[in-house]
Short mmCIF file of C-alpha atoms in Angstrom, two decimals:
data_model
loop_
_atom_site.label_atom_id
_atom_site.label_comp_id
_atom_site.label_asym_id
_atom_site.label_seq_id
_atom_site.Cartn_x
_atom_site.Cartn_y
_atom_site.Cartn_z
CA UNK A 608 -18.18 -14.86 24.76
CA UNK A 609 -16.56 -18.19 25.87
CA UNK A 610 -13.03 -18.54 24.02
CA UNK A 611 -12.96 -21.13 21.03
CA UNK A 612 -9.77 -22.69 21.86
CA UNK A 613 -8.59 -23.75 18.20
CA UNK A 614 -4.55 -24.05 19.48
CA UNK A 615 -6.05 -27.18 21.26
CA UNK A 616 -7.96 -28.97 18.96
CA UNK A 617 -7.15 -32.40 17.64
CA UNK A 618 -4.73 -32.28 14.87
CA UNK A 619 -6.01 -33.44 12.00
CA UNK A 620 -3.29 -36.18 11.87
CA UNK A 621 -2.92 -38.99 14.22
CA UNK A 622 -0.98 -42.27 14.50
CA UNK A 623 2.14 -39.31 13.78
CA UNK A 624 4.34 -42.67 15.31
CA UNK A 625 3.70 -44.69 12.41
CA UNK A 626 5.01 -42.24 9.95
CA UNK A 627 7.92 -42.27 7.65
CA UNK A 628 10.57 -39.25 8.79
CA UNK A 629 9.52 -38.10 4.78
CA UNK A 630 5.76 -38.45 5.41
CA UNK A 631 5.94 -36.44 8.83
CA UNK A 632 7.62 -33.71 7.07
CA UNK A 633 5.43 -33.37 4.02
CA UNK A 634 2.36 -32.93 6.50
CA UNK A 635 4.28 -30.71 8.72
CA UNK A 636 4.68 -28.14 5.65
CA UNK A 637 1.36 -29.00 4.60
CA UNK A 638 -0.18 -27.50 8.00
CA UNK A 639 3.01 -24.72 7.52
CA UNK A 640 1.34 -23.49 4.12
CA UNK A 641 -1.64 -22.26 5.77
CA UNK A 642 0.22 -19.97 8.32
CA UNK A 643 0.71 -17.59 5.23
CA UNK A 644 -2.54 -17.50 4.53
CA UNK A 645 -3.80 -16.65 8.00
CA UNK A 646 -1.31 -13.95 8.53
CA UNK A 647 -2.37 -12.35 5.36
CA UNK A 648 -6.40 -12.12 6.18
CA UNK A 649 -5.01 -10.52 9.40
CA UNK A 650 -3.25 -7.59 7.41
CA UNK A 651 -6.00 -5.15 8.28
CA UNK A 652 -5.54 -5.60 12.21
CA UNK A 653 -1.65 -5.43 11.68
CA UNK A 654 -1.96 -2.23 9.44
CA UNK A 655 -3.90 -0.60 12.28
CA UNK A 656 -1.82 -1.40 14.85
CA UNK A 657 1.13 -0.39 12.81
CA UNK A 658 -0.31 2.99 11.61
CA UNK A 659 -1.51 3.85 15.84
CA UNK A 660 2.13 2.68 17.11
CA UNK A 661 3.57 4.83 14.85
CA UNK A 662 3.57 8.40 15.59
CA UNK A 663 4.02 7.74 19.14
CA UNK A 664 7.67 5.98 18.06
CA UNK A 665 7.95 9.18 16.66
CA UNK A 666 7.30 11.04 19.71
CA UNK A 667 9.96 9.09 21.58
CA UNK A 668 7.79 6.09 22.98
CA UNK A 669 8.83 2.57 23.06
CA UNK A 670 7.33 -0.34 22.15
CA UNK A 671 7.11 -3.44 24.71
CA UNK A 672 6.26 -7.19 23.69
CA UNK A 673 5.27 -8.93 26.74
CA UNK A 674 4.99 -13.14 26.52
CA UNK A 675 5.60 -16.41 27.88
CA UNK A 676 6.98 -19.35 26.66
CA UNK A 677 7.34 -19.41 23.01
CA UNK A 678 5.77 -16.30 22.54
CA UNK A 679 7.85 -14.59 24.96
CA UNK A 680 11.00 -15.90 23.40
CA UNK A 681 9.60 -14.76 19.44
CA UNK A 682 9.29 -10.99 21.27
CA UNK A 683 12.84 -10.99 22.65
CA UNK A 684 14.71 -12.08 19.52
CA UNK A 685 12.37 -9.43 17.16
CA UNK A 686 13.33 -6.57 19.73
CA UNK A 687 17.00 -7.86 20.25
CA UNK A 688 17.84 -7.90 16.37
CA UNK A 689 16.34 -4.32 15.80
CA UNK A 690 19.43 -2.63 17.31
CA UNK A 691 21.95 -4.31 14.65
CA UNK A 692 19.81 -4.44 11.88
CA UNK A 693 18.95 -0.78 11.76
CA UNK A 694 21.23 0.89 14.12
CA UNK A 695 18.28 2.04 16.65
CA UNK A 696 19.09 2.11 20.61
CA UNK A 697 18.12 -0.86 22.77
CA UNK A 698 15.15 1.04 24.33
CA UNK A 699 13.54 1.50 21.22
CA UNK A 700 11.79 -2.04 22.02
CA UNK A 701 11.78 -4.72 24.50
CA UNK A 702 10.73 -7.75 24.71
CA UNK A 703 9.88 -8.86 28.05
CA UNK A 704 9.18 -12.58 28.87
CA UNK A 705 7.65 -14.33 31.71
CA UNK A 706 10.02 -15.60 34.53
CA UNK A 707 12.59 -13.29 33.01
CA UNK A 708 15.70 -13.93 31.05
CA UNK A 709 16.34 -17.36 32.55
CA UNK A 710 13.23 -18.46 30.79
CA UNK A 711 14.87 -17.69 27.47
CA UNK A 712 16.40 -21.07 27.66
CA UNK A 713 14.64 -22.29 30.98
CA UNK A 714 10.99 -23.35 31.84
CA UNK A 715 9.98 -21.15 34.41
CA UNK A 716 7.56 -23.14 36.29
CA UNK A 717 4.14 -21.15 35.91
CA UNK A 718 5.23 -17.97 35.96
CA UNK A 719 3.09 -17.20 33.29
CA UNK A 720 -0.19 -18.19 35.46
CA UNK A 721 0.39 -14.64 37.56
CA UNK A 722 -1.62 -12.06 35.81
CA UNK A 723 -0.05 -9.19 38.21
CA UNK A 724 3.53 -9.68 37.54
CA UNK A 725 3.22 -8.31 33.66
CA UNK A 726 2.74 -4.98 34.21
CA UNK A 727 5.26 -5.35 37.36
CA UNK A 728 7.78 -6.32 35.20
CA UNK A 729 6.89 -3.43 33.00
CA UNK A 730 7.37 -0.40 35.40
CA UNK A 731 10.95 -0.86 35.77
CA UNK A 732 10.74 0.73 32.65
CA UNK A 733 8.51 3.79 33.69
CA UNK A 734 6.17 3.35 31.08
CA UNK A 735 4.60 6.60 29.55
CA UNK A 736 1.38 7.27 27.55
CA UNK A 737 3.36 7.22 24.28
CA UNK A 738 4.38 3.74 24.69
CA UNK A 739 2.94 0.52 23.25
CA UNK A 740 2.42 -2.59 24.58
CA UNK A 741 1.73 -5.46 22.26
CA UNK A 742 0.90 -8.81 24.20
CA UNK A 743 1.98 -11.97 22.62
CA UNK A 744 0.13 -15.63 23.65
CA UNK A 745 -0.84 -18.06 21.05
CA UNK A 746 -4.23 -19.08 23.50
CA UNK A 747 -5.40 -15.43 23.85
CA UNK A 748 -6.09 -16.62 27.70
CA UNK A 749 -2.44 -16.43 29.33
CA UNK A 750 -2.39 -14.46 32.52
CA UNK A 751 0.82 -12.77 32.67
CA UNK A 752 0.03 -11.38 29.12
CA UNK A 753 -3.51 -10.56 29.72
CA UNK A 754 -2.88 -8.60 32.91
CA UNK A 755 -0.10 -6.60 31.50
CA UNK A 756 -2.19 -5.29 28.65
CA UNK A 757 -5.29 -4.20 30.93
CA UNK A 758 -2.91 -2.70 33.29
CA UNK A 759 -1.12 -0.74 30.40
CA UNK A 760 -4.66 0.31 28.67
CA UNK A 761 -5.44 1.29 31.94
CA UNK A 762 -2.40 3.94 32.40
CA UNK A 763 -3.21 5.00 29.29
CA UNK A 764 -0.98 3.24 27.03
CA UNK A 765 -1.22 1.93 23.53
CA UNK A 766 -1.92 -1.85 23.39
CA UNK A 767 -2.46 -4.28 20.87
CA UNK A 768 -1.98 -8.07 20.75
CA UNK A 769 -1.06 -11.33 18.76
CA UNK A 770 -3.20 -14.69 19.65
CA UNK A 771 -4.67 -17.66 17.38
CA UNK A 772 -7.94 -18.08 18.69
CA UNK A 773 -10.95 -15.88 18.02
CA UNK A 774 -12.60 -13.63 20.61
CA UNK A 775 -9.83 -13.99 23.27
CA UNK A 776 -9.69 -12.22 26.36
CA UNK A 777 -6.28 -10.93 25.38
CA UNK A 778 -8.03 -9.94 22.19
CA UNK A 779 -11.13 -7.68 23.83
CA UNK A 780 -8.23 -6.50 26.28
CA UNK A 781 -6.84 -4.55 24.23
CA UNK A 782 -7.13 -1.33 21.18
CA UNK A 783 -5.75 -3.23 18.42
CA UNK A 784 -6.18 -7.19 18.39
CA UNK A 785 -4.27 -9.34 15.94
CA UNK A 786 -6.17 -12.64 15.28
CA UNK A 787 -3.99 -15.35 13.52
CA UNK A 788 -6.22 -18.25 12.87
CA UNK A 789 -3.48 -20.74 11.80
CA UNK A 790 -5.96 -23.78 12.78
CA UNK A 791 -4.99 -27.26 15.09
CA UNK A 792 -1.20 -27.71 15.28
CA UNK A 793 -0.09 -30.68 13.54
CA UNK A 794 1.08 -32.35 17.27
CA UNK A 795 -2.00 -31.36 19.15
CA UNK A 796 -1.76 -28.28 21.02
CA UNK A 797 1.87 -27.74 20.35
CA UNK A 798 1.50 -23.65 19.70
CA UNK A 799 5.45 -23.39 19.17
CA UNK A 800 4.54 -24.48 15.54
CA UNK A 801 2.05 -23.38 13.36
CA UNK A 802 1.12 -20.14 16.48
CA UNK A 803 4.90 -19.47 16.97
CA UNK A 804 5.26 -19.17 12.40
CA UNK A 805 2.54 -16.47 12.64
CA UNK A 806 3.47 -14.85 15.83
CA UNK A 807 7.01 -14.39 13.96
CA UNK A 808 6.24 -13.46 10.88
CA UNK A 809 3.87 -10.58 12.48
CA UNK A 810 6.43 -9.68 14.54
CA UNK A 811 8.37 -9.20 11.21
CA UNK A 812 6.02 -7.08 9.86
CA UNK A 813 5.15 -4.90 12.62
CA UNK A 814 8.71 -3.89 13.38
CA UNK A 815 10.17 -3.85 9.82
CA UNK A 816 7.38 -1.64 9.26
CA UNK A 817 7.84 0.87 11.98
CA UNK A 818 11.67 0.72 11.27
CA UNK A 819 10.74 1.55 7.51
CA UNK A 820 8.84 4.74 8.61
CA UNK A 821 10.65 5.71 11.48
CA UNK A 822 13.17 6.03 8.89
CA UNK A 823 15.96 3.28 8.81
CA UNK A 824 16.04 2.06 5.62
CA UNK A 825 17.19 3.68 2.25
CA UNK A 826 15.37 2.11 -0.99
CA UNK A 827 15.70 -1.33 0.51
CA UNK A 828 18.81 -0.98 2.16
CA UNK A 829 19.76 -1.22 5.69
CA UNK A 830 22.06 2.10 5.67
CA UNK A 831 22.10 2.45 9.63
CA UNK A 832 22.77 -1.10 10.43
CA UNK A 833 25.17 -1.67 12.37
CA UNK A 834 28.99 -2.77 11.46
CA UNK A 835 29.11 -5.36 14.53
CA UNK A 836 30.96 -8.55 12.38
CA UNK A 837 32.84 -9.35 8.90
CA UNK A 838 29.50 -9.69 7.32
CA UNK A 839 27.80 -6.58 8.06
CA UNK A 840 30.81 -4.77 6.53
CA UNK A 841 30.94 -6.62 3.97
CA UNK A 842 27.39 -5.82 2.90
CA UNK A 843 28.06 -2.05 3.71
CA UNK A 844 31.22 -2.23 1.51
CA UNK A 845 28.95 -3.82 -1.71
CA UNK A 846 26.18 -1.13 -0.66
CA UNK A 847 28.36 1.56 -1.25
CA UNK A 848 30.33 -0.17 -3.92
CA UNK A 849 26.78 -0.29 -5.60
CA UNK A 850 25.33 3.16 -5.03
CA UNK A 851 29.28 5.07 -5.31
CA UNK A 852 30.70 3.25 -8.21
CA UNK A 853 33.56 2.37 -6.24
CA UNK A 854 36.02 -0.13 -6.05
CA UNK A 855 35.57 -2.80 -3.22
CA UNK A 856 39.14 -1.10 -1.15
CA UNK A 857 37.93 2.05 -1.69
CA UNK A 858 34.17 1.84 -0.21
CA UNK A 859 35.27 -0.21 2.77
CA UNK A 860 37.53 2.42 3.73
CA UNK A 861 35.02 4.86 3.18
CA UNK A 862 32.62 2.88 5.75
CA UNK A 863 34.99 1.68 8.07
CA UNK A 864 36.11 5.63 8.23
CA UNK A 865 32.05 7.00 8.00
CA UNK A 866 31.02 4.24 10.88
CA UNK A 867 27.92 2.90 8.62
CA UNK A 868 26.68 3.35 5.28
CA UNK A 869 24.17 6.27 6.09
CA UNK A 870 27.05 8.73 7.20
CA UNK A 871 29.43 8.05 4.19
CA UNK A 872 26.32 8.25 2.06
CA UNK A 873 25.87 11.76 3.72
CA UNK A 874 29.18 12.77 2.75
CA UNK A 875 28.71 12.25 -0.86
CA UNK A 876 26.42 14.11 -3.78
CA UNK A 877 23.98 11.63 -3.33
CA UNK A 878 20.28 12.05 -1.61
CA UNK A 879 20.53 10.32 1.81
CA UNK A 880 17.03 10.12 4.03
#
């Protein structure tokens, strides 16, 4: 089946030139508001994915995002902000992005376009059967992402994915497809809006998720974060204020001494996870 490629269809706004600054931003969070929506009917397809990546975390695999562009870039901040937010190793996941790190702030001049060099850029890593990869690409059609995933599936690993368009060869690539149908961007074909919202807010809720029930968080707290600036201790400090009844001296001492909230928590009467 031929790909429907809504990420390129005409926005349904033109003449954007002739706009006011306030009337370009109204319609810019009119188009937003419907990113919510489509991330919502796509629950189902994230709660699978979810549920399968799951108890291989458990087992000790790792979970990969592989993208270009935008997408690539959304992959590597959601991995890279796992590690202080609940304390987890670096391994735990990766993001991996076309034309490598220098493409974080770089265009890398179509190094997306070779559909070997995903899964080359993957076996660095020595990928195992309990890993996942999860290809990111707003078009569904991007080579680097495409190959990676068929490789992967193809040595046995996990895969899953996050596009905007329907029936996708990224999409039938894969075990677990996530289909995000967010509609024309507001400046035509411009992906690194309304695509980019959904790809990160599933990339929220896949790894908050998995953090969740690999288990990192107490109640709604994040006990195993770590204390890496002012902030974070502060926050530890009013956690344990909160759930200790202790003064504000007191419970930084206590976390500052413990290393994060989880071990002074484990020190105390008081159930820990």
């Amino acid at each position: 089946m031929e790909t429907e490629k809504i990420t390129e269809q005409p926005s349904h706004y033109d003449h954007l030139e002739e706009m006011s600054v306030a009337e370009l931003l109204q319609h810019i969070n009119e188009e937003d508001c419907q990113v919510a929506r489509a991330v919502g009917l796509a629950i189902p397809q994230i709660q699978a994915l979810v549920e399968a990546v799951e108890p291989r975390m458990k087992r000790g695999g790792r979970l990969f995002y592989v993208g270009a562009g935008t997408s690539g870039r959304l992959g590597v901040l959601d991995a890279s902000e796992l590690p202080p937010t609940f304390g987890v190793p670096d391994t735990w996941v990766v993001g991996i992005i076309a034309g490598g790190d220098r493409a974080l702030r770089h265009a890398v001049e179509k190094a997306e376009d070779v559909a070997e060099q995903g899964w080359q850029d993957l076996l660095p890593y020595r990928p195992t059967a309990d890993d996942t990869v999860i290809g990111i690409a707003a078009s569904g059609t991007t080579p680097y992402v495409v190959g990676a995933v068929r490789q992967a599936r193809r040595h046995g690993l996990l895969t899953g994915c996050i596009t905007s368009n329907p029936h996708t060869p990224l999409a039938s690539a894969v075990h677990y497809p996530i289909e995000t149908i967010v509609g024309p961007e507001f400046v035509t074909g411009s992906s690194r809006m309304k695509s980019g919202t959904a790809q990160k807010m599933v990339l929220n809720m896949i790894s908050t998720s998995l953090m969740v029930r690999m288990g990192r968080v107490q109640g709604n707290r994040m006990v195993k974060m770590q204390l890496t600036n002012a902030k974070l201790i502060d926050r530890g400090t009013r956690m344990l204020q909160d759930l200790l009844g202790l003064s504000y001296e007191e419970a930084r001492l206590r976390l500052l001494e413990a290393g994060s909230v989880h071990k002074a928590l484990s020190l105390q009467d008081f159930p820990v996870t």
